[in-house]
Amino acid sequence: MEEFITVKELSSRIKFSKQTIYNLICENVFVLGKHYLKPRPKKILFKWSEVEAWMGESSNLSTKIRPNESVQPVQVEENTAPYLPDNSPTSSIRI
C-alpha cells in the first residue's frame, strides 16, 4: 500500500523547508505523477516511496566526489586586468 504525505509532513520528515519543497517542484526535481500527485489544485500529496528513492539517488550523486581527493588550485597571474568580452562597456570610475 502506497503512503501519501502532505508537503508539511514531507518537510518534517526530510528536514527541508516547505518553500524548498515547492522550489524543487518548480525546478522539476519532483515530477508530477512520479513523486507527487495533485488531487485538487491546492493539494499536493507526495509518494513517500518515490521520495525515499530520490533521496537515495541524491546521496549516490554526492559520493562521486571523494572527500580525500586533492583539488588543484587555479593559478591567477598578478597585475592582470579582469577578462572583459569584446565590445563590453567599461567604466572609468575606480572604487
mmCIF file with all atom_site columns, C-alpha atoms in Angstrom:
data_model
loop_
_atom_site.group_PDB
_atom_site.id
_atom_site.type_symbol
_atom_site.label_atom_id
_atom_site.label_alt_id
_atom_site.label_comp_id
_atom_site.label_asym_id
_atom_site.label_entity_id
_atom_site.label_seq_id
_atom_site.pdbx_PDB_ins_code
_atom_site.Cartn_x
_atom_site.Cartn_y
_atom_site.Cartn_z
_atom_site.occupancy
_atom_site.B_iso_or_equiv
_atom_site.pdbx_formal_charge
_atom_site.auth_seq_id
_atom_site.auth_comp_id
_atom_site.auth_asym_id
_atom_site.auth_atom_id
_atom_site.pdbx_PDB_model_num
ATOM 1  C CA . MET A 1 1  ? 0.000  0.000  0.000   1.00 0.00 ? 1  MET A CA 1
ATOM 2  C CA . GLU A 1 2  ? 1.460  3.334  -1.122  1.00 0.00 ? 2  GLU A CA 1
ATOM 3  C CA . GLU A 1 3  ? 1.881  6.004  1.565   1.00 0.00 ? 3  GLU A CA 1
ATOM 4  C CA . PHE A 1 4  ? 0.963  9.552  0.521   1.00 0.00 ? 4  PHE A CA 1
ATOM 5  C CA . ILE A 1 5  ? 2.057  12.525 2.629   1.00 0.00 ? 5  ILE A CA 1
ATOM 6  C CA . THR A 1 6  ? 1.464  16.276 2.522   1.00 0.00 ? 6  THR A CA 1
ATOM 7  C CA . VAL A 1 7  ? 4.094  18.963 1.957   1.00 0.00 ? 7  VAL A CA 1
ATOM 8  C CA . LYS A 1 8  ? 4.111  19.713 5.678   1.00 0.00 ? 8  LYS A CA 1
ATOM 9  C CA . GLU A 1 9  ? 4.670  16.055 6.570   1.00 0.00 ? 9  GLU A CA 1
ATOM 10 C CA . LEU A 1 10 ? 7.384  15.724 3.934   1.00 0.00 ? 10 LEU A CA 1
ATOM 11 C CA . SER A 1 11 ? 9.048  18.860 5.245   1.00 0.00 ? 11 SER A CA 1
ATOM 12 C CA . SER A 1 12 ? 9.269  17.421 8.739   1.00 0.00 ? 12 SER A CA 1
ATOM 13 C CA . ARG A 1 13 ? 10.487 14.003 7.530   1.00 0.00 ? 13 ARG A CA 1
ATOM 14 C CA . ILE A 1 14 ? 13.309 15.143 5.261   1.00 0.00 ? 14 ILE A CA 1
ATOM 15 C CA . LYS A 1 15 ? 14.138 18.365 7.136   1.00 0.00 ? 15 LYS A CA 1
ATOM 16 C CA . PHE A 1 16 ? 13.613 20.674 4.160   1.00 0.00 ? 16 PHE A CA 1
ATOM 17 C CA . SER A 1 17 ? 11.542 23.821 4.481   1.00 0.00 ? 17 SER A CA 1
ATOM 18 C CA . LYS A 1 18 ? 8.169  23.859 2.762   1.00 0.00 ? 18 LYS A CA 1
ATOM 19 C CA . GLN A 1 19 ? 9.470  26.579 0.440   1.00 0.00 ? 19 GLN A CA 1
ATOM 20 C CA . THR A 1 20 ? 12.410 24.395 -0.583  1.00 0.00 ? 20 THR A CA 1
ATOM 21 C CA . ILE A 1 21 ? 9.990  21.592 -1.470  1.00 0.00 ? 21 ILE A CA 1
ATOM 22 C CA . TYR A 1 22 ? 7.900  23.982 -3.577  1.00 0.00 ? 22 TYR A CA 1
ATOM 23 C CA . ASN A 1 23 ? 11.116 25.191 -5.263  1.00 0.00 ? 23 ASN A CA 1
ATOM 24 C CA . LEU A 1 24 ? 12.056 21.578 -6.086  1.00 0.00 ? 24 LEU A CA 1
ATOM 25 C CA . ILE A 1 25 ? 8.634  21.138 -7.675  1.00 0.00 ? 25 ILE A CA 1
ATOM 26 C CA . CYS A 1 26 ? 9.118  24.312 -9.779  1.00 0.00 ? 26 CYS A CA 1
ATOM 27 C CA . GLU A 1 27 ? 12.602 23.134 -10.839 1.00 0.00 ? 27 GLU A CA 1
ATOM 28 C CA . ASN A 1 28 ? 11.115 19.775 -11.932 1.00 0.00 ? 28 ASN A CA 1
ATOM 29 C CA . VAL A 1 29 ? 13.246 17.854 -9.441  1.00 0.00 ? 29 VAL A CA 1
ATOM 30 C CA . PHE A 1 30 ? 9.988  16.397 -8.136  1.00 0.00 ? 30 PHE A CA 1
ATOM 31 C CA . VAL A 1 31 ? 7.920  15.216 -11.089 1.00 0.00 ? 31 VAL A CA 1
ATOM 32 C CA . LEU A 1 32 ? 4.117  15.261 -11.193 1.00 0.00 ? 32 LEU A CA 1
ATOM 33 C CA . GLY A 1 33 ? 2.843  11.698 -11.474 1.00 0.00 ? 33 GLY A CA 1
ATOM 34 C CA . LYS A 1 34 ? 6.108  10.193 -10.282 1.00 0.00 ? 34 LYS A CA 1
ATOM 35 C CA . HIS A 1 35 ? 6.943  11.905 -6.982  1.00 0.00 ? 35 HIS A CA 1
ATOM 36 C CA . TYR A 1 36 ? 3.667  13.636 -6.237  1.00 0.00 ? 36 TYR A CA 1
ATOM 37 C CA . LEU A 1 37 ? 0.002  13.921 -7.191  1.00 0.00 ? 37 LEU A CA 1
ATOM 38 C CA . LYS A 1 38 ? -2.366 16.890 -7.240  1.00 0.00 ? 38 LYS A CA 1
ATOM 39 C CA . PRO A 1 39 ? -5.853 15.633 -6.410  1.00 0.00 ? 39 PRO A CA 1
ATOM 40 C CA . ARG A 1 40 ? -7.043 19.263 -6.170  1.00 0.00 ? 40 ARG A CA 1
ATOM 41 C CA . PRO A 1 41 ? -5.448 22.488 -7.410  1.00 0.00 ? 41 PRO A CA 1
ATOM 42 C CA . LYS A 1 42 ? -4.095 23.498 -3.986  1.00 0.00 ? 42 LYS A CA 1
ATOM 43 C CA . LYS A 1 43 ? -3.420 19.998 -2.636  1.00 0.00 ? 43 LYS A CA 1
ATOM 44 C CA . ILE A 1 44 ? -0.135 18.149 -3.187  1.00 0.00 ? 44 ILE A CA 1
ATOM 45 C CA . LEU A 1 45 ? 0.432  14.590 -1.997  1.00 0.00 ? 45 LEU A CA 1
ATOM 46 C CA . PHE A 1 46 ? 3.871  13.009 -2.204  1.00 0.00 ? 46 PHE A CA 1
ATOM 47 C CA . LYS A 1 47 ? 4.523  9.309  -2.727  1.00 0.00 ? 47 LYS A CA 1
ATOM 48 C CA . TRP A 1 48 ? 6.808  8.516  0.178   1.00 0.00 ? 48 TRP A CA 1
ATOM 49 C CA . SER A 1 49 ? 8.467  5.548  -1.582  1.00 0.00 ? 49 SER A CA 1
ATOM 50 C CA . GLU A 1 50 ? 9.427  7.753  -4.549  1.00 0.00 ? 50 GLU A CA 1
ATOM 51 C CA . VAL A 1 51 ? 10.827 10.474 -2.279  1.00 0.00 ? 51 VAL A CA 1
ATOM 52 C CA . GLU A 1 52 ? 12.901 7.846  -0.445  1.00 0.00 ? 52 GLU A CA 1
ATOM 53 C CA . ALA A 1 53 ? 14.211 6.587  -3.800  1.00 0.00 ? 53 ALA A CA 1
ATOM 54 C CA . TRP A 1 54 ? 15.038 10.176 -4.832  1.00 0.00 ? 54 TRP A CA 1
ATOM 55 C CA . MET A 1 55 ? 16.939 10.722 -1.586  1.00 0.00 ? 55 MET A CA 1
ATOM 56 C CA . GLY A 1 56 ? 18.934 7.551  -2.260  1.00 0.00 ? 56 GLY A CA 1
ATOM 57 C CA . GLU A 1 57 ? 19.787 8.765  -5.760  1.00 0.00 ? 57 GLU A CA 1
ATOM 58 C CA . SER A 1 58 ? 20.800 12.172 -4.410  1.00 0.00 ? 58 SER A CA 1
ATOM 59 C CA . SER A 1 59 ? 23.144 10.645 -1.844  1.00 0.00 ? 59 SER A CA 1
ATOM 60 C CA . ASN A 1 60 ? 24.726 8.454  -4.553  1.00 0.00 ? 60 ASN A CA 1
ATOM 61 C CA . LEU A 1 61 ? 25.470 11.582 -6.607  1.00 0.00 ? 61 LEU A CA 1
ATOM 62 C CA . SER A 1 62 ? 27.326 13.174 -3.705  1.00 0.00 ? 62 SER A CA 1
ATOM 63 C CA . THR A 1 63 ? 29.607 10.139 -3.336  1.00 0.00 ? 63 THR A CA 1
ATOM 64 C CA . LYS A 1 64 ? 31.072 10.770 -6.794  1.00 0.00 ? 64 LYS A CA 1
ATOM 65 C CA . ILE A 1 65 ? 33.210 13.485 -5.198  1.00 0.00 ? 65 ILE A CA 1
ATOM 66 C CA . ARG A 1 66 ? 35.586 11.756 -2.832  1.00 0.00 ? 66 ARG A CA 1
ATOM 67 C CA . PRO A 1 67 ? 36.416 13.796 0.263   1.00 0.00 ? 67 PRO A CA 1
ATOM 68 C CA . ASN A 1 68 ? 40.094 12.722 0.246   1.00 0.00 ? 68 ASN A CA 1
ATOM 69 C CA . GLU A 1 69 ? 40.760 13.773 -3.354  1.00 0.00 ? 69 GLU A CA 1
ATOM 70 C CA . SER A 1 70 ? 43.064 16.730 -3.666  1.00 0.00 ? 70 SER A CA 1
ATOM 71 C CA . VAL A 1 71 ? 41.869 19.668 -5.704  1.00 0.00 ? 71 VAL A CA 1
ATOM 72 C CA . GLN A 1 72 ? 44.467 21.583 -7.695  1.00 0.00 ? 72 GLN A CA 1
ATOM 73 C CA . PRO A 1 73 ? 44.260 25.333 -7.079  1.00 0.00 ? 73 PRO A CA 1
ATOM 74 C CA . VAL A 1 74 ? 43.838 27.642 -10.033 1.00 0.00 ? 74 VAL A CA 1
ATOM 75 C CA . GLN A 1 75 ? 46.753 29.983 -10.508 1.00 0.00 ? 75 GLN A CA 1
ATOM 76 C CA . VAL A 1 76 ? 45.940 33.586 -11.319 1.00 0.00 ? 76 VAL A CA 1
ATOM 77 C CA . GLU A 1 77 ? 48.515 35.890 -12.849 1.00 0.00 ? 77 GLU A CA 1
ATOM 78 C CA . GLU A 1 78 ? 49.174 39.005 -10.850 1.00 0.00 ? 78 GLU A CA 1
ATOM 79 C CA . ASN A 1 79 ? 48.701 42.516 -12.248 1.00 0.00 ? 79 ASN A CA 1
ATOM 80 C CA . THR A 1 80 ? 46.312 41.436 -14.970 1.00 0.00 ? 80 THR A CA 1
ATOM 81 C CA . ALA A 1 81 ? 43.062 43.138 -15.819 1.00 0.00 ? 81 ALA A CA 1
ATOM 82 C CA . PRO A 1 82 ? 39.880 41.129 -15.401 1.00 0.00 ? 82 PRO A CA 1
ATOM 83 C CA . TYR A 1 83 ? 38.533 39.463 -18.515 1.00 0.00 ? 83 TYR A CA 1
ATOM 84 C CA . LEU A 1 84 ? 36.148 41.647 -20.466 1.00 0.00 ? 84 LEU A CA 1
ATOM 85 C CA . PRO A 1 85 ? 34.491 40.334 -23.622 1.00 0.00 ? 85 PRO A CA 1
ATOM 86 C CA . ASP A 1 86 ? 34.909 42.335 -26.820 1.00 0.00 ? 86 ASP A CA 1
ATOM 87 C CA . ASN A 1 87 ? 32.628 45.370 -27.137 1.00 0.00 ? 87 ASN A CA 1
ATOM 88 C CA . SER A 1 88 ? 31.733 45.256 -23.454 1.00 0.00 ? 88 SER A CA 1
ATOM 89 C CA . PRO A 1 89 ? 31.090 48.573 -21.749 1.00 0.00 ? 89 PRO A CA 1
ATOM 90 C CA . THR A 1 90 ? 33.811 49.772 -19.409 1.00 0.00 ? 90 THR A CA 1
ATOM 91 C CA . SER A 1 91 ? 33.793 52.418 -16.754 1.00 0.00 ? 91 SER A CA 1
ATOM 92 C CA . SER A 1 92 ? 36.476 54.900 -15.771 1.00 0.00 ? 92 SER A CA 1
ATOM 93 C CA . ILE A 1 93 ? 35.183 55.004 -12.198 1.00 0.00 ? 93 ILE A CA 1
ATOM 94 C CA . ARG A 1 94 ? 37.584 53.364 -9.737  1.00 0.00 ? 94 ARG A CA 1
ATOM 95 C CA . ILE A 1 95 ? 36.265 52.027 -6.468  1.00 0.00 ? 95 ILE A CA 1
#
